[in-house]
Amino acid sequence: MTVPEKKIYPRTGDRQTVYLNQVVHTPNIVVGDYTIYNDFVQDPTQFERNNVLYHYPVNGDRLVIGKFCSIACGAKFLLNSANHTLISASTYPFPIFYEAWGLERSRVTDAWDNRGDIVIGNDVWIGYEAVVLAGVTIGDGAIIGARAVVTRDVLPYTIVGGVPAKPIRKRFDERSIDKLLALRWWDWPQEKILQHLPAIQRGRLDQLCP
């Protein structure tokens, strides 16, 4: 076996799947190695423009995605500027139109509530057309069901689905989850991952966690 190359397209002849960290360039989007995005509707290299929405530099908020994640077609990440403020008596974004209303340009971010970054762990699978909202943290090994709307944090190795997304079940028992979180196989050198790939694919935790 050979170590996989770092390139845009993981598979020869497949232009629908990309290694995501090879096509994102915005400093506030951080993606780990081998995380893939598949899009059979639009150009997957345009992930920043088509899938990371309301991500304005004025906020300084970030989208952080770990290693070995799988992101399905149409998944969307809605950052903080999508959140019209709930503090005001009106949800109308007056501060955005500061010129029309004689407001201070420096207060434009008062138009929305800042809920924080979106942080996605390692080995997370995000299903078709799922939506992840600002301020959400998704733990390692979690699965987000197709068209789920994730409004709250998701625990590691938990499967969630629905609108809003709710836990369906754990992928493993708690003891196994603790072992996997301690193992952090995604941080191993590539050669070690290759060596243990059969055990990883078969879920042989007895071989992975001595």
Short mmCIF file of C-alpha atoms in Angstrom, two decimals:
data_model
loop_
_atom_site.label_atom_id
_atom_site.label_comp_id
_atom_site.label_asym_id
_atom_site.label_seq_id
_atom_site.Cartn_x
_atom_site.Cartn_y
_atom_site.Cartn_z
CA MET A 1 0.00 0.00 0.00
CA THR A 2 1.13 3.56 -0.68
CA VAL A 3 0.34 6.76 1.18
CA PRO A 4 -2.47 8.73 -0.55
CA GLU A 5 -1.32 11.82 -2.42
CA LYS A 6 -2.52 15.29 -1.49
CA LYS A 7 -4.34 16.61 -4.54
CA ILE A 8 -7.70 18.22 -5.36
CA TYR A 9 -9.50 15.14 -6.69
CA PRO A 10 -9.12 11.87 -4.73
CA ARG A 11 -10.30 9.64 -7.59
CA THR A 12 -9.22 9.56 -11.20
CA GLY A 13 -11.99 10.81 -13.46
CA ASP A 14 -14.22 11.97 -10.60
CA ARG A 15 -14.73 15.75 -10.66
CA GLN A 16 -17.60 15.67 -8.16
CA THR A 17 -15.45 14.91 -5.10
CA VAL A 18 -12.63 17.07 -3.73
CA TYR A 19 -10.25 17.16 -0.83
CA LEU A 20 -11.75 20.23 0.79
CA ASN A 21 -8.60 21.79 2.17
CA GLN A 22 -7.21 21.92 -1.36
CA VAL A 23 -10.00 24.20 -2.60
CA VAL A 24 -10.75 26.55 0.32
CA HIS A 25 -8.70 29.70 0.66
CA THR A 26 -10.49 31.92 3.18
CA PRO A 27 -8.33 32.14 6.35
CA ASN A 28 -11.39 31.73 8.58
CA ILE A 29 -12.26 28.35 7.07
CA VAL A 30 -9.94 25.65 8.44
CA VAL A 31 -10.19 22.08 7.11
CA GLY A 32 -8.19 19.03 8.14
CA ASP A 33 -6.46 16.56 5.84
CA TYR A 34 -8.48 14.06 3.79
CA THR A 35 -11.84 15.64 4.50
CA ILE A 36 -13.91 15.29 1.33
CA TYR A 37 -16.84 17.18 -0.18
CA ASN A 38 -19.03 15.69 -2.92
CA ASP A 39 -21.33 17.77 -5.12
CA PHE A 40 -23.16 16.37 -8.14
CA VAL A 41 -25.19 19.56 -8.68
CA GLN A 42 -22.58 22.32 -8.59
CA ASP A 43 -18.80 22.58 -8.85
CA PRO A 44 -17.41 21.20 -5.55
CA THR A 45 -14.39 23.50 -5.82
CA GLN A 46 -16.78 26.40 -5.16
CA PHE A 47 -17.59 25.15 -1.65
CA GLU A 48 -16.72 28.49 -0.03
CA ARG A 49 -19.17 30.42 -2.20
CA ASN A 50 -22.01 27.89 -2.39
CA ASN A 51 -21.96 26.17 1.01
CA VAL A 52 -20.49 28.56 3.58
CA LEU A 53 -23.15 31.25 3.85
CA TYR A 54 -23.40 34.61 5.66
CA HIS A 55 -19.68 34.43 6.38
CA TYR A 56 -18.68 38.09 6.40
CA PRO A 57 -15.13 39.14 7.35
CA VAL A 58 -16.44 41.81 9.73
CA ASN A 59 -17.46 39.08 12.20
CA GLY A 60 -14.20 37.19 12.39
CA ASP A 61 -16.15 33.96 12.93
CA ARG A 62 -14.73 30.67 11.74
CA LEU A 63 -15.76 27.35 10.23
CA VAL A 64 -13.42 24.65 11.54
CA ILE A 65 -13.67 21.12 10.12
CA GLY A 66 -11.49 18.23 11.29
CA LYS A 67 -9.73 15.43 9.45
CA PHE A 68 -11.31 12.54 7.52
CA CYS A 69 -14.79 14.09 7.42
CA SER A 70 -17.28 13.27 4.65
CA ILE A 71 -19.57 16.10 3.57
CA ALA A 72 -22.42 15.26 1.20
CA CYS A 73 -23.85 17.31 -1.65
CA GLY A 74 -25.65 20.50 -0.68
CA ALA A 75 -24.65 20.63 2.99
CA LYS A 76 -24.75 24.22 4.20
CA PHE A 77 -23.02 26.07 7.02
CA LEU A 78 -24.80 29.24 8.16
CA LEU A 79 -22.53 31.64 10.00
CA ASN A 80 -23.47 34.47 12.32
CA SER A 81 -24.65 37.10 9.88
CA ALA A 82 -27.65 34.87 9.19
CA ASN A 83 -28.90 35.56 12.74
CA HIS A 84 -31.04 38.70 12.86
CA THR A 85 -30.77 39.99 16.41
CA LEU A 86 -33.39 38.98 18.95
CA ILE A 87 -32.34 41.67 21.43
CA SER A 88 -34.01 44.44 19.45
CA ALA A 89 -37.76 45.08 19.42
CA SER A 90 -37.52 44.55 15.65
CA THR A 91 -35.74 41.90 13.62
CA TYR A 92 -35.23 44.38 10.78
CA PRO A 93 -31.45 44.82 10.28
CA PHE A 94 -31.25 48.62 10.65
CA PRO A 95 -27.46 48.66 11.29
CA ILE A 96 -26.78 47.12 7.86
CA PHE A 97 -28.41 50.19 6.27
CA TYR A 98 -26.45 52.63 8.40
CA GLU A 99 -26.35 55.27 5.63
CA ALA A 100 -30.13 55.39 5.24
CA TRP A 101 -30.71 55.63 9.01
CA GLY A 102 -27.78 57.79 10.03
CA LEU A 103 -26.16 55.05 12.12
CA GLU A 104 -22.48 54.37 12.79
CA ARG A 105 -20.87 52.08 10.25
CA SER A 106 -18.73 50.55 12.99
CA ARG A 107 -21.89 49.15 14.65
CA VAL A 108 -23.03 47.13 11.63
CA THR A 109 -22.62 43.85 13.52
CA ASP A 110 -25.40 44.96 15.89
CA ALA A 111 -27.77 43.72 13.18
CA TRP A 112 -27.23 40.10 14.17
CA ASP A 113 -26.48 37.93 17.18
CA ASN A 114 -23.01 36.38 17.32
CA ARG A 115 -23.30 32.78 18.49
CA GLY A 116 -19.70 31.79 17.83
CA ASP A 117 -17.83 29.53 15.43
CA ILE A 118 -18.97 26.31 13.80
CA VAL A 119 -16.59 23.57 14.93
CA ILE A 120 -16.77 20.08 13.44
CA GLY A 121 -14.65 17.27 14.80
CA ASN A 122 -12.81 14.50 13.00
CA ASP A 123 -14.36 11.56 11.11
CA VAL A 124 -17.76 13.30 10.95
CA TRP A 125 -20.25 12.41 8.21
CA ILE A 126 -22.61 15.23 7.22
CA GLY A 127 -25.51 14.02 5.08
CA TYR A 128 -27.20 15.36 1.97
CA GLU A 129 -28.42 18.97 2.26
CA ALA A 130 -27.93 19.10 6.03
CA VAL A 131 -27.70 22.57 7.57
CA VAL A 132 -25.39 23.46 10.46
CA LEU A 133 -26.02 26.75 12.27
CA ALA A 134 -23.56 29.17 13.85
CA GLY A 135 -22.27 28.33 17.30
CA VAL A 136 -22.66 24.57 16.89
CA THR A 137 -19.94 22.07 17.81
CA ILE A 138 -20.15 18.56 16.34
CA GLY A 139 -18.08 15.93 18.11
CA ASP A 140 -15.69 13.41 16.59
CA GLY A 141 -17.28 10.46 14.81
CA ALA A 142 -20.79 11.96 14.71
CA ILE A 143 -23.24 11.47 11.83
CA ILE A 144 -25.65 14.19 10.68
CA GLY A 145 -28.66 12.82 8.81
CA ALA A 146 -29.80 14.03 5.39
CA ARG A 147 -31.58 17.41 5.51
CA ALA A 148 -31.13 17.68 9.26
CA VAL A 149 -30.96 21.19 10.70
CA VAL A 150 -28.37 21.22 13.47
CA THR A 151 -29.16 23.94 15.99
CA ARG A 152 -27.36 22.48 19.03
CA ASP A 153 -24.09 20.72 19.80
CA VAL A 154 -23.79 17.05 18.84
CA LEU A 155 -21.91 14.67 21.10
CA PRO A 156 -19.12 12.45 19.71
CA TYR A 157 -20.18 9.30 17.85
CA THR A 158 -23.85 10.31 17.98
CA ILE A 159 -26.25 9.99 15.03
CA VAL A 160 -28.71 12.90 14.76
CA GLY A 161 -31.51 13.69 12.33
CA GLY A 162 -34.59 15.80 11.83
CA VAL A 163 -35.61 19.45 12.08
CA PRO A 164 -34.31 20.49 14.48
CA ALA A 165 -31.78 17.66 14.68
CA LYS A 166 -32.16 15.34 17.66
CA PRO A 167 -30.14 12.32 18.79
CA ILE A 168 -31.21 9.01 17.23
CA ARG A 169 -28.63 6.69 18.76
CA LYS A 170 -24.96 6.28 19.62
CA ARG A 171 -22.72 4.52 17.12
CA PHE A 172 -20.94 2.55 19.86
CA ASP A 173 -21.32 1.92 23.57
CA GLU A 174 -19.83 4.51 25.94
CA ARG A 175 -16.76 2.44 26.75
CA SER A 176 -15.92 2.03 23.06
CA ILE A 177 -16.49 5.73 22.43
CA ASP A 178 -14.09 6.62 25.22
CA LYS A 179 -11.48 4.32 23.70
CA LEU A 180 -11.89 5.83 20.23
CA LEU A 181 -11.67 9.38 21.55
CA ALA A 182 -8.48 8.49 23.40
CA LEU A 183 -7.10 6.66 20.37
CA ARG A 184 -7.47 9.60 17.95
CA TRP A 185 -6.51 7.43 14.98
CA TRP A 186 -6.97 10.39 12.63
CA ASP A 187 -3.84 11.96 14.14
CA TRP A 188 -1.68 8.92 13.41
CA PRO A 189 1.01 9.15 10.73
CA GLN A 190 -0.26 8.06 7.34
CA GLU A 191 1.86 4.91 7.40
CA LYS A 192 0.33 3.82 10.71
CA ILE A 193 -3.21 4.42 9.40
CA LEU A 194 -2.42 2.26 6.39
CA GLN A 195 -1.04 -0.47 8.64
CA HIS A 196 -4.25 -0.52 10.72
CA LEU A 197 -6.71 0.18 7.91
CA PRO A 198 -8.28 -3.33 7.90
CA ALA A 199 -9.05 -3.03 11.61
CA ILE A 200 -10.45 0.49 11.16
CA GLN A 201 -12.70 -0.60 8.30
CA ARG A 202 -14.01 -3.63 10.18
CA GLY A 203 -14.56 -1.79 13.44
CA ARG A 204 -12.15 -4.10 15.27
CA LEU A 205 -11.63 -1.97 18.35
CA ASP A 206 -9.92 -4.90 20.04
CA GLN A 207 -7.13 -4.57 17.49
CA LEU A 208 -7.03 -0.78 17.60
CA CYS A 209 -7.30 -0.27 21.34
CA PRO A 210 -4.96 -2.59 23.22
#
